[in-house]
Short mmCIF file of C-alpha atoms in Angstrom, two decimals:
data_model
loop_
_atom_site.label_atom_id
_atom_site.label_comp_id
_atom_site.label_asym_id
_atom_site.label_seq_id
_atom_site.Cartn_x
_atom_site.Cartn_y
_atom_site.Cartn_z
CA MET G 1 -26.52 -26.53 19.57
CA SER G 2 -26.69 -28.78 22.21
CA ALA G 3 -30.44 -29.38 21.54
CA LEU G 4 -29.16 -30.88 18.11
CA THR G 5 -26.66 -33.82 20.10
CA LEU G 6 -28.77 -34.28 23.49
CA ASN G 7 -30.35 -38.00 21.56
CA LEU G 8 -26.23 -38.27 20.64
CA SER G 9 -23.87 -41.06 22.54
CA LYS G 10 -21.59 -40.37 24.11
CA LYS G 11 -19.33 -42.66 21.57
CA VAL G 12 -20.62 -40.43 18.76
CA LEU G 13 -19.72 -37.42 19.37
CA VAL G 14 -16.56 -38.22 20.51
CA PHE G 15 -16.33 -39.64 16.88
CA TYR G 16 -17.62 -36.23 15.90
CA LEU G 17 -15.12 -34.98 17.02
CA ILE G 18 -12.12 -36.88 15.63
CA LEU G 19 -13.75 -36.05 12.91
CA PHE G 20 -13.61 -32.60 12.67
CA VAL G 21 -9.70 -32.10 14.38
CA LEU G 22 -8.85 -34.16 11.67
CA VAL G 23 -10.06 -32.78 9.08
CA TYR G 24 -9.60 -29.37 9.77
CA ALA G 25 -6.30 -30.48 11.06
CA GLY G 26 -5.73 -31.87 7.59
CA ILE G 27 -7.34 -28.28 5.68
CA SER G 28 -4.65 -26.95 7.67
CA LEU G 29 -1.86 -28.84 6.91
CA TYR G 30 -2.55 -29.22 3.38
CA THR G 31 -3.24 -25.13 3.59
CA VAL G 32 0.20 -24.64 5.19
CA TYR G 33 2.30 -26.95 2.65
CA ASP G 34 0.88 -25.44 -0.57
CA ALA G 35 1.83 -22.45 0.78
CA LEU G 36 5.25 -23.16 1.53
CA TRP G 37 6.48 -26.13 -1.05
CA ASN G 38 3.78 -24.87 -4.23
CA LYS G 39 5.82 -23.13 -6.75
CA GLU G 40 3.62 -22.84 -9.58
CA PRO G 41 1.78 -19.48 -9.26
CA LYS G 42 -1.89 -19.35 -8.33
CA GLY G 43 -4.72 -17.50 -10.13
CA ARG G 44 -5.88 -15.82 -6.90
CA ARG G 45 -3.16 -14.91 -4.91
CA ALA G 46 -4.01 -11.39 -2.71
CA ARG G 47 -2.89 -8.63 -3.68
CA ILE G 48 -0.70 -5.53 -1.71
CA ALA G 49 -2.90 -2.27 -3.50
CA PRO G 50 -5.17 -1.67 -5.81
CA ASP G 51 -3.42 -1.16 -9.10
CA HIS G 52 -4.22 2.46 -9.62
CA LEU G 53 -1.96 2.51 -6.47
CA ILE G 54 0.98 1.15 -7.67
CA VAL G 55 3.36 3.99 -8.39
CA VAL G 56 4.95 2.67 -11.48
CA LYS G 57 9.28 3.66 -11.63
CA ALA G 58 10.43 6.04 -14.46
CA SER G 59 13.40 4.56 -16.29
CA LEU G 60 16.71 5.76 -15.19
CA CYS G 61 18.12 8.45 -17.06
CA THR G 62 21.75 6.85 -18.73
CA SER G 63 23.02 9.95 -19.74
CA ASN G 64 24.88 11.96 -17.80
CA GLN G 65 22.98 15.63 -18.35
CA PRO G 66 21.45 16.71 -15.54
CA VAL G 67 18.39 17.13 -15.10
CA LEU G 68 18.11 20.82 -14.76
CA SER G 69 20.88 23.13 -16.29
CA LYS G 70 22.43 24.71 -13.39
CA THR G 71 21.01 28.07 -14.59
CA GLU G 72 17.22 26.58 -13.78
CA PHE G 73 18.96 25.31 -10.43
CA GLU G 74 19.96 28.09 -9.21
CA ASN G 75 16.67 29.82 -10.21
CA ALA G 76 14.25 27.50 -8.64
CA VAL G 77 16.13 27.84 -5.75
CA ARG G 78 16.64 31.44 -5.35
CA PHE G 79 12.42 31.21 -6.50
CA SER G 80 11.94 28.85 -3.88
CA ILE G 81 13.88 31.73 -0.33
CA TYR G 82 11.65 34.10 -1.78
CA LEU G 83 8.60 32.34 -1.34
CA ASP G 84 9.60 31.75 2.25
CA SER G 85 10.40 35.28 2.59
CA ILE G 86 7.28 36.97 1.54
CA LYS G 87 4.92 34.03 3.46
CA ASN G 88 6.20 35.17 6.44
CA SER G 89 5.86 38.88 5.80
CA ARG G 90 1.89 40.34 6.74
CA GLU G 91 3.02 43.23 3.74
CA GLN G 92 3.37 40.80 1.21
CA GLU G 93 0.16 38.10 1.72
CA LYS G 94 -1.92 38.86 -0.74
CA SER G 95 1.39 37.99 -3.23
CA PHE G 96 1.77 35.25 -1.83
CA GLU G 97 -1.41 33.57 -1.25
CA SER G 98 -2.15 35.53 -5.63
CA LEU G 99 1.33 32.54 -6.58
CA HIS G 100 -0.60 29.60 -4.02
CA GLU G 101 -3.58 29.84 -5.91
CA LYS G 102 -2.19 30.18 -9.28
CA ARG G 103 0.84 27.08 -9.08
CA ALA G 104 -1.84 25.19 -7.72
CA ASP G 105 -3.69 23.90 -10.28
CA HIS G 106 0.04 22.00 -11.92
#
């Protein structure tokens, strides 16, 4: 850089410095102003996540019907307790692994 400015006088260097500061200050101020006070949507905006990562919320059920009946819920709770009990026993380890492999695809 010093090779480029070797033949320039001090006044020319100060002029280029002031020009540089004014141009980049102007660009920065315009960017801040545009971001804070411009209400028009821009074509290019920063995206938080790609579309395939955005989870769409399911519509809320408007009826008062539960998703599972009482008996289905009780069966699921009993099965969960059963799985927890066989997971900890050595004798039924194969049963647990078999159930886990069959259920892993779902």
